[in-house]
CSV table of C-alpha atoms in Angstrom, one decimal:
chain,number,residue,atom,x,y,z
A,1,MET,CA,-0.1,0.1,0.0
A,2,ASP,CA,1.1,3.4,-1.1
A,3,PRO,CA,2.0,5.2,2.3
A,4,ALA,CA,1.1,8.5,0.8
A,5,GLU,CA,-2.4,7.4,0.1
A,6,PRO,CA,-5.0,8.4,2.7
A,7,ILE,CA,-6.6,5.4,4.4
A,8,ASP,CA,-10.0,6.1,5.1
A,9,SER,CA,-12.2,3.0,6.1
A,10,ASP,CA,-11.8,1.0,8.9
A,11,GLU,CA,-11.6,-1.9,6.8
A,12,ASP,CA,-8.8,-0.3,4.8
A,13,LEU,CA,-7.2,0.2,8.2
A,14,MET,CA,-7.5,-3.3,9.1
A,15,LEU,CA,-6.4,-4.8,5.7
A,16,ALA,CA,-3.3,-2.6,5.9
A,17,TYR,CA,-2.5,-4.0,9.3
A,18,ARG,CA,-3.1,-7.7,8.2
A,19,ASP,CA,-0.6,-6.7,5.3
A,20,GLY,CA,1.9,-5.7,7.9
A,21,ASP,CA,1.5,-1.9,8.3
A,22,VAL,CA,1.0,-1.3,12.0
A,23,ARG,CA,-0.1,2.2,11.4
A,24,GLY,CA,-3.6,0.8,10.2
A,25,PHE,CA,-4.0,-0.9,13.7
A,26,GLU,CA,-3.0,2.2,15.4
A,27,ALA,CA,-5.5,4.5,13.6
A,28,LEU,CA,-8.1,1.8,14.3
A,29,TYR,CA,-7.4,1.6,17.7
A,30,ARG,CA,-7.7,5.5,18.2
A,31,ARG,CA,-11.1,5.1,16.4
A,32,PHE,CA,-12.5,2.3,18.8
A,33,ARG,CA,-10.8,2.4,21.9
A,34,GLY,CA,-13.3,4.8,23.5
A,35,PRO,CA,-16.4,3.3,22.3
A,36,LEU,CA,-15.1,-0.3,23.0
A,37,TYR,CA,-14.3,0.8,26.5
A,38,ARG,CA,-17.4,2.4,27.2
A,39,TYR,CA,-19.5,-0.2,26.0
A,40,LEU,CA,-17.7,-2.7,28.1
A,41,LEU,CA,-17.8,-0.4,31.2
A,42,ARG,CA,-21.4,0.6,31.0
A,43,GLN,CA,-22.2,-3.1,30.5
A,44,LEU,CA,-20.3,-4.4,33.4
A,45,GLY,CA,-19.9,-1.3,35.8
A,46,GLU,CA,-16.4,-2.4,37.0
A,47,PRO,CA,-13.5,-0.5,35.5
A,48,ALA,CA,-11.1,-3.3,36.3
A,49,VAL,CA,-13.2,-6.1,34.5
A,50,ALA,CA,-13.9,-3.8,31.6
A,51,GLU,CA,-10.1,-3.1,31.2
A,52,ALA,CA,-9.3,-6.9,31.2
A,53,LEU,CA,-11.9,-7.7,28.6
A,54,PHE,CA,-10.8,-4.5,26.7
A,55,ALA,CA,-7.4,-5.9,26.3
A,56,ASP,CA,-8.5,-9.3,25.7
A,57,ILE,CA,-10.6,-8.4,22.7
A,58,TRP,CA,-7.8,-6.3,21.2
A,59,HIS,CA,-5.4,-9.1,21.7
A,60,ARG,CA,-7.7,-11.2,19.8
A,61,ILE,CA,-7.9,-9.1,17.1
A,62,ILE,CA,-4.2,-8.8,16.8
A,63,ARG,CA,-3.8,-12.4,16.9
A,64,ALA,CA,-6.2,-13.0,14.1
A,65,ARG,CA,-5.0,-10.3,11.8
A,66,ALA,CA,-3.7,-12.8,9.2
A,67,ARG,CA,-7.0,-14.3,8.7
A,68,TYR,CA,-9.0,-10.9,8.6
A,69,GLN,CA,-11.5,-10.8,5.5
A,70,PRO,CA,-13.6,-7.7,4.9
A,71,SER,CA,-16.8,-9.4,4.7
A,72,ALA,CA,-18.6,-7.0,7.1
A,73,ARG,CA,-18.0,-3.7,8.5
A,74,PHE,CA,-15.2,-3.7,10.9
A,75,LYS,CA,-17.0,-2.1,13.7
A,76,THR,CA,-19.4,-5.0,13.3
A,77,TYR,CA,-16.5,-7.5,13.4
A,78,LEU,CA,-15.0,-5.6,16.5
A,79,PHE,CA,-18.4,-5.5,18.4
A,80,HIS,CA,-19.5,-9.1,17.5
A,81,LEU,CA,-16.1,-10.3,19.0
A,82,ALA,CA,-16.8,-7.9,22.1
A,83,HIS,CA,-20.2,-9.5,22.5
A,84,GLN,CA,-18.9,-12.9,22.4
A,85,VAL,CA,-16.2,-12.2,25.0
A,86,LEU,CA,-18.9,-10.4,27.1
A,87,ILE,CA,-21.3,-13.4,26.9
A,88,ASP,CA,-18.2,-15.8,28.1
A,89,HIS,CA,-17.5,-13.5,30.9
A,90,TYR,CA,-21.2,-13.7,32.0
A,91,ARG,CA,-21.3,-17.5,31.7
A,92,HIS,CA,-18.1,-18.1,33.7
A,93,GLY,CA,-19.1,-15.5,36.3
A,94,PRO,CA,-20.9,-16.6,39.6
A,95,ALA,CA,-24.3,-15.4,38.3
A,96,GLY,CA,-24.1,-17.2,35.0
A,97,LEU,CA,-25.3,-16.1,31.7
A,98,PRO,CA,-28.4,-13.4,32.5
A,99,ASP,CA,-31.9,-14.8,31.6
A,100,CYS,CA,-32.3,-12.2,29.1
A,101,TYR,CA,-29.8,-13.6,26.6
A,102,GLY,CA,-31.3,-17.0,27.1
A,103,ALA,CA,-34.3,-17.0,24.9
A,104,PRO,CA,-33.1,-15.6,21.4
A,105,ASP,CA,-36.4,-16.8,19.7
A,106,GLU,CA,-38.7,-15.3,22.4
A,107,PRO,CA,-41.0,-12.9,20.6
A,108,PRO,CA,-39.9,-9.0,21.4
A,109,GLY,CA,-41.6,-7.2,24.1
A,110,GLN,CA,-41.9,-10.4,26.2
A,111,ALA,CA,-38.6,-11.4,27.6
A,112,HIS,CA,-38.1,-7.7,29.4
A,113,ALA,CA,-41.0,-7.6,31.8
A,114,GLY,CA,-38.7,-7.6,34.7
A,115,ALA,CA,-37.0,-4.6,33.6
A,116,ALA,CA,-39.9,-2.1,34.2
A,117,SER,CA,-40.2,-3.2,37.8
A,118,ARG,CA,-36.6,-2.8,38.3
A,119,ALA,CA,-36.9,0.8,36.6
A,120,VAL,CA,-39.3,1.8,39.3
A,121,ALA,CA,-36.7,1.3,42.0
A,122,VAL,CA,-34.1,3.5,40.5
A,123,PRO,CA,-33.8,6.5,42.9
A,124,GLU,CA,-31.3,8.8,40.7
A,125,ARG,CA,-32.9,9.9,37.4
A,126,SER,CA,-29.5,10.2,35.7
A,127,LEU,CA,-29.0,8.2,32.5
A,128,PRO,CA,-26.2,6.1,33.7
A,129,ALA,CA,-28.3,4.9,36.8
A,130,LEU,CA,-31.3,4.4,34.4
A,131,LEU,CA,-29.2,2.3,32.0
A,132,ASP,CA,-28.2,0.1,34.8
A,133,ALA,CA,-31.8,-0.6,35.4
A,134,LEU,CA,-32.2,-2.1,31.8
A,135,SER,CA,-31.5,-5.7,31.4
A,136,GLU,CA,-28.3,-6.6,29.9
A,137,ALA,CA,-29.3,-7.4,26.6
A,138,GLU,CA,-31.5,-4.2,26.2
A,139,ARG,CA,-28.6,-2.2,27.5
A,140,GLU,CA,-26.2,-3.7,25.0
A,141,ALA,CA,-28.7,-2.9,22.2
A,142,PHE,CA,-28.9,0.7,23.3
A,143,LEU,CA,-24.9,1.0,23.6
A,144,LEU,CA,-24.4,-0.4,20.3
A,145,LYS,CA,-26.7,2.0,18.9
A,146,GLU,CA,-25.7,5.0,20.7
A,147,GLU,CA,-22.0,4.4,21.6
A,148,VAL,CA,-21.0,2.5,18.3
A,149,GLY,CA,-23.7,3.7,15.9
A,150,LEU,CA,-24.7,0.3,14.6
A,151,SER,CA,-27.9,0.1,12.7
A,152,LEU,CA,-30.7,-2.6,13.6
A,153,GLU,CA,-29.5,-5.1,11.4
A,154,GLU,CA,-25.8,-4.7,12.6
A,155,ILE,CA,-27.0,-4.9,16.1
A,156,ALA,CA,-28.8,-8.0,15.4
A,157,ARG,CA,-25.6,-9.5,13.5
A,158,THR,CA,-23.2,-8.4,16.1
A,159,THR,CA,-25.4,-9.9,19.0
A,160,ASP,CA,-26.3,-13.3,17.0
A,161,VAL,CA,-30.0,-12.6,17.3
A,162,ARG,CA,-32.7,-12.1,14.6
A,163,PRO,CA,-33.3,-8.5,13.7
A,164,GLU,CA,-36.9,-8.6,15.2
A,165,LEU,CA,-35.6,-9.6,18.5
A,166,ALA,CA,-32.8,-6.9,18.3
A,167,ALA,CA,-35.5,-4.4,17.5
A,168,GLY,CA,-37.7,-5.5,20.4
A,169,ARG,CA,-34.7,-5.1,22.8
A,170,LEU,CA,-33.9,-1.8,21.5
A,171,ARG,CA,-37.5,-0.5,21.6
A,172,ASP,CA,-38.1,-1.9,25.0
A,173,ALA,CA,-34.8,0.1,26.4
A,174,LEU,CA,-35.9,3.2,24.7
A,175,GLN,CA,-39.3,3.2,26.2
A,176,GLN,CA,-38.2,2.3,29.6
A,177,LEU,CA,-35.5,4.9,29.6
A,178,GLN,CA,-38.2,7.5,28.5
A,179,ARG,CA,-40.6,6.3,30.9
A,180,MET,CA,-38.0,6.7,33.7
A,181,LEU,CA,-36.8,10.0,32.6
A,182,ARG,CA,-40.4,11.5,32.5
A,183,PRO,CA,-40.8,13.6,35.6
A,184,PRO,CA,-43.1,12.0,38.4
A,185,GLY,CA,-46.8,12.8,38.3
B,1,VAL,CA,-49.0,3.5,11.3
B,2,ARG,CA,-47.0,5.2,14.4
B,3,PRO,CA,-47.4,8.8,15.2
B,4,GLY,CA,-43.9,9.4,14.1
B,5,GLY,CA,-45.2,8.2,10.3
B,6,LYS,CA,-43.1,5.0,10.3
B,7,PRO,CA,-44.8,1.8,9.3
B,8,ASP,CA,-45.6,-0.1,12.5
B,9,ASN,CA,-43.7,-3.2,12.0
B,10,VAL,CA,-41.5,-5.1,14.6
B,11,THR,CA,-38.2,-3.3,13.7
B,12,ALA,CA,-39.5,0.3,13.7
B,13,LEU,CA,-38.3,2.4,16.6
B,14,PRO,CA,-39.9,5.1,18.5
B,15,GLU,CA,-37.9,8.1,17.1
B,16,GLU,CA,-39.3,10.8,19.1
B,17,HIS,CA,-37.8,9.3,22.1
B,18,ASP,CA,-34.7,8.2,20.3
B,19,ARG,CA,-33.4,11.8,19.5
B,20,GLN,CA,-33.8,13.0,23.0
B,21,LEU,CA,-32.3,10.1,24.5
B,22,SER,CA,-29.2,10.3,22.1
B,23,SER,CA,-28.6,13.7,22.9
B,24,LEU,CA,-28.7,12.9,26.8
B,25,TYR,CA,-26.2,10.1,26.2
B,26,ARG,CA,-23.9,12.4,24.1
B,27,ARG,CA,-23.7,14.6,27.1
B,28,LEU,CA,-22.8,12.0,29.6
B,29,ASP,CA,-19.0,11.7,30.8
B,30,ARG,CA,-16.8,9.8,28.4
B,31,PRO,CA,-14.5,7.6,30.3
B,32,GLU,CA,-11.5,6.3,28.4
B,33,PRO,CA,-9.1,3.2,29.0
B,34,PRO,CA,-5.8,3.9,30.8
B,35,ARG,CA,-2.8,5.1,28.9
B,36,SER,CA,-0.9,2.2,30.2
B,37,LEU,CA,-3.4,-0.3,28.5
B,38,ASP,CA,-3.2,1.7,25.3
B,39,ASN,CA,0.6,1.2,25.3
B,40,GLN,CA,0.4,-2.4,26.1
B,41,ILE,CA,-2.0,-3.1,23.3
B,42,LEU,CA,-0.1,-1.0,20.7
B,43,ARG,CA,3.2,-2.7,21.6
B,44,ALA,CA,1.6,-6.2,21.2
B,45,ALA,CA,0.0,-4.9,17.9
B,46,GLN,CA,3.9,-4.1,16.6
B,47,MET,CA,5.3,-7.2,18.0
B,48,GLN,CA,2.8,-9.4,16.1
B,49,VAL,CA,3.7,-7.5,13.1
B,50,VAL,CA,7.6,-7.9,13.6
B,51,ARG,CA,7.2,-11.5,14.4
B,52,ARG,CA,5.1,-12.4,11.3
B,53,GLU,CA,7.1,-10.4,9.1
B,54,PRO,CA,7.9,-12.8,6.2
B,55,ARG,CA,11.7,-13.4,5.9
B,56,PRO,CA,13.2,-13.2,2.5
B,57,ARG,CA,13.3,-16.5,0.7
B,58,PRO,CA,16.6,-17.9,0.4
B,59,SER,CA,18.3,-18.4,-3.1
B,60,PRO,CA,18.5,-21.8,-4.4
B,61,ALA,CA,22.2,-21.7,-3.5
B,62,GLN,CA,21.3,-20.9,0.2
B,63,ARG,CA,18.5,-23.6,0.3
B,64,ARG,CA,21.0,-26.4,-0.8
B,65,VAL,CA,22.4,-28.4,2.0
B,66,PRO,CA,26.1,-28.3,1.9
B,67,LEU,CA,27.7,-31.2,0.1
B,68,PRO,CA,30.3,-32.1,2.6
B,69,LEU,CA,27.7,-32.3,5.2
B,70,VAL,CA,25.7,-34.8,3.0
B,71,ALA,CA,28.6,-36.9,2.5
B,72,LEU,CA,29.6,-37.1,6.1
B,73,LEU,CA,26.3,-38.2,6.9
B,74,LEU,CA,25.9,-40.8,4.2
B,75,VAL,CA,29.4,-42.1,5.3
B,76,GLY,CA,28.6,-42.2,8.9
B,77,LEU,CA,25.0,-43.8,8.4
B,78,GLY,CA,26.7,-46.6,6.1
B,79,THR,CA,29.5,-47.3,8.3
B,80,VAL,CA,28.2,-47.4,11.8
B,81,PRO,CA,25.8,-50.3,11.6
B,82,LEU,CA,28.4,-52.3,9.6
B,83,LEU,CA,30.9,-51.6,12.5
B,84,SER,CA,28.6,-52.4,15.0
B,85,LEU,CA,27.6,-55.8,13.3
B,86,TYR,CA,31.3,-56.5,12.9
B,87,TRP,CA,32.2,-56.0,16.5
B,88,ARG,CA,29.3,-57.9,17.6
B,89,GLU,CA,30.1,-60.8,15.6
B,90,SER,CA,33.9,-60.7,16.4
B,91,PRO,CA,34.9,-58.9,19.6
B,92,PRO,CA,37.9,-56.9,19.9
B,93,SER,CA,41.4,-58.9,20.1
B,94,ASP,CA,42.1,-57.4,23.5
B,95,SER,CA,39.3,-59.7,25.0
B,96,ALA,CA,39.9,-62.7,23.0
B,97,PRO,CA,42.1,-65.6,24.2
B,98,PRO,CA,45.7,-65.8,22.7
B,99,PRO,CA,45.6,-68.0,19.4
B,100,ALA,CA,46.7,-71.7,19.8
B,101,VAL,CA,49.4,-72.2,17.4
B,102,THR,CA,51.1,-75.4,16.5
B,103,PRO,CA,54.1,-76.1,14.1
B,104,SER,CA,52.9,-77.4,11.0
B,105,GLU,CA,54.6,-80.0,8.7
B,106,GLY,CA,57.5,-78.4,7.0
B,107,GLY,CA,58.4,-76.2,9.9
B,108,GLN,CA,55.5,-73.8,9.2
B,109,PRO,CA,53.0,-73.0,12.1
B,110,SER,CA,49.4,-73.5,11.7
B,111,VAL,CA,46.3,-72.2,13.1
B,112,THR,CA,43.9,-74.7,14.9
B,113,PRO,CA,40.5,-75.0,13.7
B,114,ALA,CA,39.3,-73.3,17.0
B,115,MET,CA,41.1,-70.0,15.8
B,116,ARG,CA,39.2,-69.9,12.5
B,117,ARG,CA,36.3,-67.5,12.1
B,118,PRO,CA,33.2,-69.1,11.1
B,119,GLU,CA,32.0,-69.1,7.5
B,120,THR,CA,29.5,-66.2,8.1
B,121,ASP,CA,32.1,-64.0,9.2
B,122,GLN,CA,34.0,-64.7,5.9
B,123,ALA,CA,30.9,-63.7,4.2
B,124,VAL,CA,30.5,-60.6,6.3
B,125,GLU,CA,33.9,-59.6,5.4
B,126,ALA,CA,33.4,-60.3,1.8
B,127,GLY,CA,30.2,-58.3,1.9
B,128,VAL,CA,31.8,-55.1,3.7
B,129,GLY,CA,34.8,-55.2,1.9
B,130,ALA,CA,37.6,-52.6,2.6
B,131,ALA,CA,35.3,-51.2,5.6
B,132,LEU,CA,36.8,-53.9,7.7
B,133,PRO,CA,40.2,-53.9,8.9
B,134,GLU,CA,42.5,-56.7,8.0
B,135,PRO,CA,42.6,-59.7,10.7
B,136,ALA,CA,45.9,-59.9,12.6
B,137,PRO,CA,48.4,-62.5,11.2
B,138,PRO,CA,49.0,-65.5,13.4
B,139,VAL,CA,51.9,-65.2,15.8
B,140,ALA,CA,54.8,-67.3,13.9
B,141,ALA,CA,57.9,-66.6,15.6
B,142,PRO,CA,57.8,-68.7,18.9
B,143,ALA,CA,56.6,-71.9,16.7
B,144,GLN,CA,59.5,-71.6,14.5
B,145,GLU,CA,62.0,-71.4,17.3
B,146,VAL,CA,60.5,-74.5,18.8
B,147,ALA,CA,60.8,-76.1,15.5
B,148,ASP,CA,64.3,-75.3,15.0
B,149,ALA,CA,65.2,-76.5,18.6
B,150,GLU,CA,63.4,-80.0,17.9
B,151,ALA,CA,65.4,-80.4,14.6
B,152,ALA,CA,68.8,-79.3,16.3
B,153,GLU,CA,67.9,-82.0,19.0
B,154,LEU,CA,67.3,-84.6,16.3
B,155,LEU,CA,70.5,-83.7,14.5
B,156,ALA,CA,72.7,-83.7,17.5
B,157,GLY,CA,71.1,-87.1,18.5
B,158,ILE,CA,72.2,-88.4,14.9
B,159,ARG,CA,75.6,-86.8,15.5
B,160,GLN,CA,76.1,-88.6,18.8
B,161,ALA,CA,74.7,-92.0,17.3
B,162,LEU,CA,77.3,-91.8,14.4
B,163,ASP,CA,80.2,-90.8,16.9
B,164,SER,CA,79.3,-93.9,19.1
B,165,GLY,CA,78.9,-96.0,16.0
B,166,GLN,CA,75.3,-96.8,16.7
B,167,VAL,CA,74.5,-96.6,13.0
B,168,GLU,CA,71.1,-98.0,13.2
B,169,ALA,CA,70.1,-95.4,15.9
B,170,ALA,CA,71.7,-92.6,13.7
B,171,TRP,CA,69.6,-93.9,10.8
B,172,GLN,CA,66.4,-93.9,12.9
B,173,GLY,CA,67.1,-90.3,14.0
B,174,PHE,CA,67.7,-89.4,10.4
B,175,GLY,CA,64.3,-91.0,9.4
B,176,GLU,CA,62.4,-89.2,12.1
B,177,LEU,CA,64.2,-86.0,11.1
B,178,ARG,CA,62.9,-86.5,7.5
B,179,ARG,CA,59.4,-87.2,8.5
B,180,ARG,CA,59.0,-84.2,10.9
B,181,PHE,CA,61.0,-81.7,9.0
B,182,PRO,CA,60.9,-82.7,5.2
B,183,ALA,CA,61.9,-79.3,3.9
B,184,LEU,CA,64.9,-79.1,6.2
B,185,ARG,CA,67.9,-78.6,4.3
B,186,ILE,CA,70.6,-81.2,5.9
B,187,ASP,CA,74.5,-80.7,5.4
B,188,ASP,CA,76.0,-82.8,2.8
B,189,ALA,CA,78.8,-83.8,5.0
B,190,LEU,CA,76.5,-85.4,7.3
B,191,LEU,CA,74.6,-87.2,4.6
B,192,ASN,CA,78.0,-88.5,3.4
B,193,GLU,CA,79.0,-89.7,6.9
B,194,LEU,CA,75.6,-91.4,7.4
B,195,ALA,CA,75.9,-93.1,4.0
B,196,ALA,CA,79.6,-94.3,4.7
B,197,ALA,CA,78.1,-95.5,8.2
B,198,ARG,CA,75.5,-97.4,6.5
B,199,ASP,CA,77.9,-99.1,3.9
B,200,ALA,CA,80.2,-100.0,6.5
B,201,TYR,CA,77.4,-101.4,8.5
B,202,ARG,CA,76.2,-103.5,5.7
B,203,ARG,CA,79.5,-104.7,5.1
B,204,GLY,CA,80.1,-105.6,8.5
B,205,GLN,CA,76.6,-107.8,8.2
B,206,GLU,CA,77.5,-109.5,5.2
B,207,SER,CA,80.9,-110.4,6.2
B,208,ALA,CA,79.4,-111.9,9.5
B,209,PRO,CA,79.1,-115.8,9.6
């Protein structure tokens, strides 16, 4: 690749890194270090755990660089990997995989009945606290949309669910947040 | 159709809430990973590139295995099994008993049958050719000395018999000497003496009543 040629897309940067140009990775890292870190931190709530998973995800990207094929957008590839690492973390944790991830074929709007009752108990009406009141799957869908800028189809692909279920999770998240943000009375 | 004007399908989102929430979210703090973590990951990315960088392909001359090394390997691989077979069948002479040597007829020492190596050994030797060392020759000097001493003893006996007039004993000794050492060269003077003694002895026998 010509060094003077501007590198624009994420996929081009990853291809450059695959072919041995470490500047491609550095540019990609600068672009996604913040969104990925916040995605993990807001999902998990613990900086130490978020940092460990953050490093794990990037190391996986580094190790797999030779096999990279731009079959999808890089950010979908990156956050699909992040989702898998997150699910593994849940599975191996003391509480196991959250129930909201357990029924991928469940019709949207029915798997999230518990979230509304938790929302009522949120004392502080700030958005981070409200995000904590969502189920993990709803919060993930919201973060992938707001933090990463993925479309509904990309959220579905990233989280390995049908687009209808991804849309249901996101819609439930938005509705609950809106309801919780509304002034009482 | 929803109030936002979008079709009411399962993938439609409430846009009116969406924009407000997005605006709220963008105003949140934006925590970032620590710099030490950045450095660690960027270093790993660089190391991976350096580690996986393809090395230049060696030229055909560089790829070729050195010929002397190949020759040495071939010679070594061919010789070691043969030598081990040889030493297994025929242990070194240090540990072997001394050869039993007897003087052969004609004064030449001979090797006893027990010393002969089996036919299989000879076949192995024929197969390996020059790879095997030559067998040590039989020890001959002591046997020759013994033979010489015996011959000298018989000659001395003949001389003593002639000098004492015992012609029959002299000729018996001469016959023994001829039988045991047929190739031994005997002095003509002794032979003449023996012949004269024999003739005189015969004449005496004939003249006797």
